[in-house]
CSV table of C-alpha atoms in Angstrom, one decimal:
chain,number,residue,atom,x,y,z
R,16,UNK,CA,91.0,144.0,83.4
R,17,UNK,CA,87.7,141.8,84.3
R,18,UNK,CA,88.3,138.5,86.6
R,19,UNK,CA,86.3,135.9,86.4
R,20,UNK,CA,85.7,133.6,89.6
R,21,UNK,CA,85.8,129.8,89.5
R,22,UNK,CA,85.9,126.6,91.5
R,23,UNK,CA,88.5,124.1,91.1
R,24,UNK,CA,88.9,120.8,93.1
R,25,UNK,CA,86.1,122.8,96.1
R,26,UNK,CA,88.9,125.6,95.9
R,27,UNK,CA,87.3,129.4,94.7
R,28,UNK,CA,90.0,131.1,92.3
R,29,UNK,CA,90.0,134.2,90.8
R,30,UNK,CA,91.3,134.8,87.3
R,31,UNK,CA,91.4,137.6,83.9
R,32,UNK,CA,88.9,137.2,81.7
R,33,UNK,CA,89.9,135.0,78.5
R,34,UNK,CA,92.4,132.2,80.8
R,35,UNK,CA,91.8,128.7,79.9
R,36,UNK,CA,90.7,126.1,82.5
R,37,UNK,CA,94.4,124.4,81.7
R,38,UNK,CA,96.0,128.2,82.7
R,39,UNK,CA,93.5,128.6,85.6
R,40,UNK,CA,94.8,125.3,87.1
R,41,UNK,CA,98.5,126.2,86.4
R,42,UNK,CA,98.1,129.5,87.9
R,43,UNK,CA,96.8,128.0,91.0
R,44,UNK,CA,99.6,124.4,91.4
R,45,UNK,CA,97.3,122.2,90.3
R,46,UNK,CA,98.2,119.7,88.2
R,47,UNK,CA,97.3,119.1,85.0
R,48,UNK,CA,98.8,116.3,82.8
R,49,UNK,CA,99.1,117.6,78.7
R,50,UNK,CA,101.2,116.3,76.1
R,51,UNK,CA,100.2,118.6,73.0
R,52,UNK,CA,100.0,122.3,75.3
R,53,UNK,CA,102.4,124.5,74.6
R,54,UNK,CA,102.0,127.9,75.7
R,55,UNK,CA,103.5,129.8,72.6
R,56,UNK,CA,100.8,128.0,70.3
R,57,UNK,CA,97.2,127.9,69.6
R,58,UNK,CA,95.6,125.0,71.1
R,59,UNK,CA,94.5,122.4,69.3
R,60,UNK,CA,93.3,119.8,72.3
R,61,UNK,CA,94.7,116.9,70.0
R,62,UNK,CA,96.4,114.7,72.7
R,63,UNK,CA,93.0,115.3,75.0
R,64,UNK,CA,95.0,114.4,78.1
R,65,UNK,CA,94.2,117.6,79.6
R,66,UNK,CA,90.2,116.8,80.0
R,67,UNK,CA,88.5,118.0,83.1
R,68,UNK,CA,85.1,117.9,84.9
R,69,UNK,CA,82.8,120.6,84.2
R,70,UNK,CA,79.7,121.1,86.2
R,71,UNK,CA,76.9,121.8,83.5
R,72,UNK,CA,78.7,119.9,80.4
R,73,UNK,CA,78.0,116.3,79.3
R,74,UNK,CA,81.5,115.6,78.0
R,75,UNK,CA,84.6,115.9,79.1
R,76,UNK,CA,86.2,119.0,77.8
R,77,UNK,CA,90.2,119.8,77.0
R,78,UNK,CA,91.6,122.4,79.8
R,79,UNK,CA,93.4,123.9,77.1
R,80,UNK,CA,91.3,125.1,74.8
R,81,UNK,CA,88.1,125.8,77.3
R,82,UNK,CA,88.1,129.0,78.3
R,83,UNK,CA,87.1,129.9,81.8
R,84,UNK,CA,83.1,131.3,82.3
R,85,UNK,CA,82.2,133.1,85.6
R,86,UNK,CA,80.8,131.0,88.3
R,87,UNK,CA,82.2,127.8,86.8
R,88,UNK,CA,83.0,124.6,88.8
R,89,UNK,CA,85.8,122.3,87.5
R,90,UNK,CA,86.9,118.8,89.0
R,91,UNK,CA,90.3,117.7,87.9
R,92,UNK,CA,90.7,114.8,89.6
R,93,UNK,CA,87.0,112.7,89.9
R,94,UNK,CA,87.2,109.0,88.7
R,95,UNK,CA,85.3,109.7,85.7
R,96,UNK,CA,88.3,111.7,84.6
R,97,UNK,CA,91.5,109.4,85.5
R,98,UNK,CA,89.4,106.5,83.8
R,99,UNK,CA,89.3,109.0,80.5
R,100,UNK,CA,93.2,109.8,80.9
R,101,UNK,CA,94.3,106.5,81.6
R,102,UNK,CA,92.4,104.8,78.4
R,103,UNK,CA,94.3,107.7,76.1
R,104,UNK,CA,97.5,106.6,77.6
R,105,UNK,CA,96.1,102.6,77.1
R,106,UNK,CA,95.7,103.6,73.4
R,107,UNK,CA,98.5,106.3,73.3
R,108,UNK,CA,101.1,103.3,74.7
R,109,UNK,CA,99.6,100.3,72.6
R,110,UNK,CA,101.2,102.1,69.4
R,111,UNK,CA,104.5,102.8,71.0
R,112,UNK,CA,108.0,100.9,71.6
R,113,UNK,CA,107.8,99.9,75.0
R,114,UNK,CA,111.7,100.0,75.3
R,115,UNK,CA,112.1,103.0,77.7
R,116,UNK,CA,115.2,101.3,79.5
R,117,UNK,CA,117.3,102.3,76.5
R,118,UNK,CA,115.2,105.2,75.4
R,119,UNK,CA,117.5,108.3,75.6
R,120,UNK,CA,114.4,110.5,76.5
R,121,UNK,CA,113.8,108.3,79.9
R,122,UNK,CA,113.5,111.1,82.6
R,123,UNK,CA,112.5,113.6,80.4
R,124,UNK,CA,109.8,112.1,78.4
R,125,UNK,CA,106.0,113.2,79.5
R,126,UNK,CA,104.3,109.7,78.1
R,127,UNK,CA,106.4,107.7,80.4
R,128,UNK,CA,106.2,110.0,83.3
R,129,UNK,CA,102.0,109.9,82.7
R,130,UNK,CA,102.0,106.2,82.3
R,131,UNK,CA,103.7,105.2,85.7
R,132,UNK,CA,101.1,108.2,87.4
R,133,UNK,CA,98.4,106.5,85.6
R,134,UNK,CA,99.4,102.9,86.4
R,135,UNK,CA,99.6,102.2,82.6
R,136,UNK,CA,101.4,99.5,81.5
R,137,UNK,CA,100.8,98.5,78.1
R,138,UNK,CA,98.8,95.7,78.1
R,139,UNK,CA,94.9,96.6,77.7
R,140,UNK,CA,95.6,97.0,73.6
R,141,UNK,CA,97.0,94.6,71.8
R,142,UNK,CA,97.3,94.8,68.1
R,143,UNK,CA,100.0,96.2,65.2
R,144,UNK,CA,102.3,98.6,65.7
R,145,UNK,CA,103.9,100.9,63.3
R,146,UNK,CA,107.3,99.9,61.6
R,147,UNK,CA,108.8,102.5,60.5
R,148,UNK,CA,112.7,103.0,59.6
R,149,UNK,CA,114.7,105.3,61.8
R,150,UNK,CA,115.8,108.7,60.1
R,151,UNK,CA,119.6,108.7,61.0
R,152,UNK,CA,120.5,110.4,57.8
R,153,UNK,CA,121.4,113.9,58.9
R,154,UNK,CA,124.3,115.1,61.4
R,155,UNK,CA,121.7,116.7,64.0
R,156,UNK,CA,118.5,115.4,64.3
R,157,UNK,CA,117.5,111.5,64.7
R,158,UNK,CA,113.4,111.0,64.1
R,159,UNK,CA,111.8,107.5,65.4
R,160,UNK,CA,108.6,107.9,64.1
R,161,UNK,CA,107.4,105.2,65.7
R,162,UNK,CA,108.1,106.6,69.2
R,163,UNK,CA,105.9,109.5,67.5
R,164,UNK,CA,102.6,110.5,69.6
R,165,UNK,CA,101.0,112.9,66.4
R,166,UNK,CA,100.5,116.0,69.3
R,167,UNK,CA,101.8,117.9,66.5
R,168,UNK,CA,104.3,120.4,68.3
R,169,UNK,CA,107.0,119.8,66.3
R,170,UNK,CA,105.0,121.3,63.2
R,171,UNK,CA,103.8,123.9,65.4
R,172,UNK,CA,106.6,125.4,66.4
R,173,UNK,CA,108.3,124.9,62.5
R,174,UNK,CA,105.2,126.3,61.2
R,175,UNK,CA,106.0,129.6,63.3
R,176,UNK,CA,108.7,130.7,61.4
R,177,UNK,CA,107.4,131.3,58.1
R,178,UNK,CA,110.7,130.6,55.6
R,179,UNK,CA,110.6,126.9,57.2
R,180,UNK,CA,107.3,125.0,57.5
R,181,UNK,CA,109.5,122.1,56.3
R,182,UNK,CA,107.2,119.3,58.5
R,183,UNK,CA,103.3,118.6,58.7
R,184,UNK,CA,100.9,115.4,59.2
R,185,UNK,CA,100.8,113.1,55.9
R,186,UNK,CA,98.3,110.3,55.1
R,187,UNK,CA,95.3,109.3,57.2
R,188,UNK,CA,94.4,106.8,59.7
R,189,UNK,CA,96.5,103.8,61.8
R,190,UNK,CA,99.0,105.5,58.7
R,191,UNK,CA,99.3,109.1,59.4
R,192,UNK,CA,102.7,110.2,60.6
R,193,UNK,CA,105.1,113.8,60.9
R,194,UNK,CA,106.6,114.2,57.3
R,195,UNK,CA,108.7,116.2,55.3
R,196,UNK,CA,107.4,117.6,51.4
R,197,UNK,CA,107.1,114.2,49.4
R,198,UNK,CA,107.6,112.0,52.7
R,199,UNK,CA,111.4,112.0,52.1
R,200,UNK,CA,114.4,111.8,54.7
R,201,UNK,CA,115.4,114.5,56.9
R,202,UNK,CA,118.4,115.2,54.9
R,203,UNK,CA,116.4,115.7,51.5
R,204,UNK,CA,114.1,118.4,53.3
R,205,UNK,CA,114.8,122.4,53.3
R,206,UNK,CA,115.6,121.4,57.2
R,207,UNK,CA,117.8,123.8,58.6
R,208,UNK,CA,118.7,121.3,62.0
R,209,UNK,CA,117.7,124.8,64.0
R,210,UNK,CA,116.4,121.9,66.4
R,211,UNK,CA,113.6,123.9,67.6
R,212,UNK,CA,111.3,120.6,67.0
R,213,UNK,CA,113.4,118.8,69.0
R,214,UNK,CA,113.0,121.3,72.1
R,215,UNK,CA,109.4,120.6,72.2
R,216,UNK,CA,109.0,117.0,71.6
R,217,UNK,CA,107.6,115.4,74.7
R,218,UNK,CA,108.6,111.4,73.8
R,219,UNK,CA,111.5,110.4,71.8
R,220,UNK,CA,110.8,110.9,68.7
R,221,UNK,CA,112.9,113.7,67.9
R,222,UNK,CA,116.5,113.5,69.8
R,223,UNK,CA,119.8,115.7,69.1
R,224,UNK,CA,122.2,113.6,68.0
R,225,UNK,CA,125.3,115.2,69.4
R,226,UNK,CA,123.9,114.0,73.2
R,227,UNK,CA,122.6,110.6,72.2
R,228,UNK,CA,124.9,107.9,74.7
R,229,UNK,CA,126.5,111.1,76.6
R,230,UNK,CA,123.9,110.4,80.4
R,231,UNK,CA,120.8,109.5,81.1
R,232,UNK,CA,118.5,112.7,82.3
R,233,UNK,CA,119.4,112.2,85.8
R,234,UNK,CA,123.1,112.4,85.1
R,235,UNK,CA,122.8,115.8,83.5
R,236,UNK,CA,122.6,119.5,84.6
R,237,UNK,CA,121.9,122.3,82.6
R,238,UNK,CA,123.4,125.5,82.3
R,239,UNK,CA,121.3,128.4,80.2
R,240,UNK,CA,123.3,130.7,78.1
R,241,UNK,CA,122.3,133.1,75.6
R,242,UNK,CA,124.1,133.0,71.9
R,243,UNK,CA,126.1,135.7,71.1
R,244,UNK,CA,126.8,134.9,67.4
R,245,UNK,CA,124.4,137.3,66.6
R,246,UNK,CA,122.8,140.6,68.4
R,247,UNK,CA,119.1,138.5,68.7
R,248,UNK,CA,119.9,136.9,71.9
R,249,UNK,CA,118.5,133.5,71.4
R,250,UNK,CA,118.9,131.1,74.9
R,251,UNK,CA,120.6,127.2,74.7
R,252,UNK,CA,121.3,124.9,77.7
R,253,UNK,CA,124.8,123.8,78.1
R,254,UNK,CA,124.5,119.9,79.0
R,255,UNK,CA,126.8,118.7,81.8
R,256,UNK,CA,127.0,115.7,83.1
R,257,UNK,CA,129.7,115.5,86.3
R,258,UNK,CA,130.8,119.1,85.7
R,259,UNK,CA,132.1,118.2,82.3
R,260,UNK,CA,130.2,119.7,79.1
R,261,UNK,CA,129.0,117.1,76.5
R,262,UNK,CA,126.6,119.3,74.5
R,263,UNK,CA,124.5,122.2,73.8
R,264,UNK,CA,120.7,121.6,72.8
R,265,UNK,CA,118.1,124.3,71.7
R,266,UNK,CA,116.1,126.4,73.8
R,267,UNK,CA,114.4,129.2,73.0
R,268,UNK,CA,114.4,131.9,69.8
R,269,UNK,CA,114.9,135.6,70.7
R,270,UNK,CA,111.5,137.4,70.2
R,271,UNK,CA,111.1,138.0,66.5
R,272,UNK,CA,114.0,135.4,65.5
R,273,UNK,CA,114.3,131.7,64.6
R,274,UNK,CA,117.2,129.6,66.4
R,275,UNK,CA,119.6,128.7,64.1
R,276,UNK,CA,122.2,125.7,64.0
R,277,UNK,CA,124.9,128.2,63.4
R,278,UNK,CA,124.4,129.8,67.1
R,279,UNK,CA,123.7,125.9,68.4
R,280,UNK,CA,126.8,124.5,67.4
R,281,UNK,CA,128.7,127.6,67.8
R,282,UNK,CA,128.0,127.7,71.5
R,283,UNK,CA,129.0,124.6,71.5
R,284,UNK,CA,132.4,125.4,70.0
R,285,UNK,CA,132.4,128.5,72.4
R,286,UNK,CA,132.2,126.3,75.7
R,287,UNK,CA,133.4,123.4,75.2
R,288,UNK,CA,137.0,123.1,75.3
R,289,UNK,CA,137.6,119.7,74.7
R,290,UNK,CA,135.4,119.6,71.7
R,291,UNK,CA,138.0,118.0,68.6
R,292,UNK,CA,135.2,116.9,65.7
R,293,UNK,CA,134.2,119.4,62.9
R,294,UNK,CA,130.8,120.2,62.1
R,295,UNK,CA,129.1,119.3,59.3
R,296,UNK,CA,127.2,121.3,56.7
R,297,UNK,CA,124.7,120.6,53.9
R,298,UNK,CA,126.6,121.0,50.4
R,299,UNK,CA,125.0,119.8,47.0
R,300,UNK,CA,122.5,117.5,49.0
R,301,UNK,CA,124.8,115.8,51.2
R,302,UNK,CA,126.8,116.6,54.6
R,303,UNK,CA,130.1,117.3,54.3
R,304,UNK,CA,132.7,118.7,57.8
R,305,UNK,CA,134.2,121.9,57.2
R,306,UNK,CA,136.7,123.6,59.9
R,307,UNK,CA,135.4,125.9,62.3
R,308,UNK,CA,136.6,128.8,60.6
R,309,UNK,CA,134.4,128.4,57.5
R,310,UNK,CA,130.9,126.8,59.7
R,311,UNK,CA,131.3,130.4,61.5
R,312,UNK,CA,132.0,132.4,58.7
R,313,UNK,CA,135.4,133.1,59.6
R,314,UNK,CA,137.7,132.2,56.7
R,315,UNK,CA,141.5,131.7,58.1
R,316,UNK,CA,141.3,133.8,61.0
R,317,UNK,CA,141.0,130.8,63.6
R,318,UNK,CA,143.4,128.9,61.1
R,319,UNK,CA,145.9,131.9,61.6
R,320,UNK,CA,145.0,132.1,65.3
R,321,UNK,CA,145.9,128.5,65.8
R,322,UNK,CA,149.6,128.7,63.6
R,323,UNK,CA,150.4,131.7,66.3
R,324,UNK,CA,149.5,129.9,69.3
């Protein structure tokens, strides 16, 4: 393996041949703000909060999708680059709902965490802001597109698993938004609610319902456990807020398979004993609750179970 030797912030790092400045940084604590990076995809550099300092280059590049060159010399931190990150979040903020008291995302959610860093508070950009309704039409997902940044993980990480690909950007401009085939609801799409959009949205755009008004962030612990409805070994977080379970969320897919609602909801139904409502499934277009016995594929053995006990 060739390493390739570098300077970042006065501090001489060594690292393989093909890193990015972003990984180079991470490798090393120090850190770099991104709200588009995820690991598992290819960067794109769309949110552009990532830029650094690079001796030798007019502009100010992405970390993530520069790779590192021997002998290069990086700043992270100069004024010239917290100006250029806090006038994204100036522009990032003056298109979104500034009602983060009652956002369930507060604690979790990367634009608010960057703003307060970055002293932004909203008020550099005035102008319109989008208006768009809230897609409450399904059991599992709720999408506020206007809380929507456009770093396009959501249609990343859909886009990996080839049978779903059921998101993507649509229109152009002040106009362009994260839409389903023909721009319709949730609901209407070939969504499958394995939530894995959800998992990797950094605002609050994309929340699981079944935790909405359960804690705040702060109030919650989480507990990983890997599914067992099927022999893939996908990994969910058991939500807990004062030792008492009040949901399971998405994680991560076993190498090789997508997540699925069935192993979401069944975990949930596997650790939570005080769970009493029935899940609900998508039959002829609409959502319907079935009993547990027929959402796992069960037919009447819980039902005969249950007239035992």
């Amino acid at each position: 393996m060739e390493w390739l030797t570098l300077t970042i912030d006065g501090k001489e790092v060594c690292v393989p041949k093909g890193t990015t400045v972003l990984e180079a940084c991470r490798l090393n604590n120090i850190p770099i703000p991104t709200l588009c990076h995820n690991p598992e995809f290819t960067p794109t550099g769309s949110c552009r909060l990532c830029v650094v300092q690079i001796e030798g280059m007019r502009n100010l590049p992405p970390a993530c999708a520069t790779q590192v060159t021997q002998g290069m010399k990086v700043e992270t931190q100069t004024s010239k680059v917290r100006n250029a990150r806090k006038m994204i979040l100036e522009l990032l903020v003056a298109n979104h709902p500034l009602d983060c008291m009652t956002c369930q995302k507060l604690g979790s959610c990367l634009l608010a965490e960057y703003a307060y860093e970055y002293g932004v508070k909203g008020k550099v950009f005035q102008g319109e802001k989008r208006d768009l309704p809230i897609d409450d039409t399904n059991p599992y997902i709720l999408r506020d597109l206007n809380k929507c940044i456009l770093c396009g993980k959501c249609i990343a990480t859909c886009e990996a698993v080839s049978e779903r690909n059921v998101i993507g950007f649509a229109y152009r401009g002040f106009k362009t938004k994260v839409s389903t085939f023909m721009d319709t609801d949730l609901k209407d799409s070939d969504c499958v609610y394995c939530n894995r959009c959800v998992s990797v949205c950094p605002v609050g755009a994309l929340m699981d319902r079944n935790t909405i008004g359960k804690g705040r962030e702060w109030e919650l612990t989480s507990e990983e456990v890997t599914c067992t409805f099927c022999e893939s070994g996908c990994k969910f977080n058991l939500k807990l807020k004062d030792g008492t379970m009040i949901g399971v969320t998405a994680k991560s897919a076993a190498k090789g398979r997508p997540l699925c609602l069935k192993g979401r909801i069944g975990s949930d139904f596997r650790y939570n004993p005080d769970r009493t409502d029935r899940p609900f499934v998508k039959q002829n277009g609409e959502f319907v609750q079935v009993t547990w016995g027929e959402f796992l594929g069960l037919g009447g053995i819980l039902e005969k179970i249950n007239s035992l006990a």
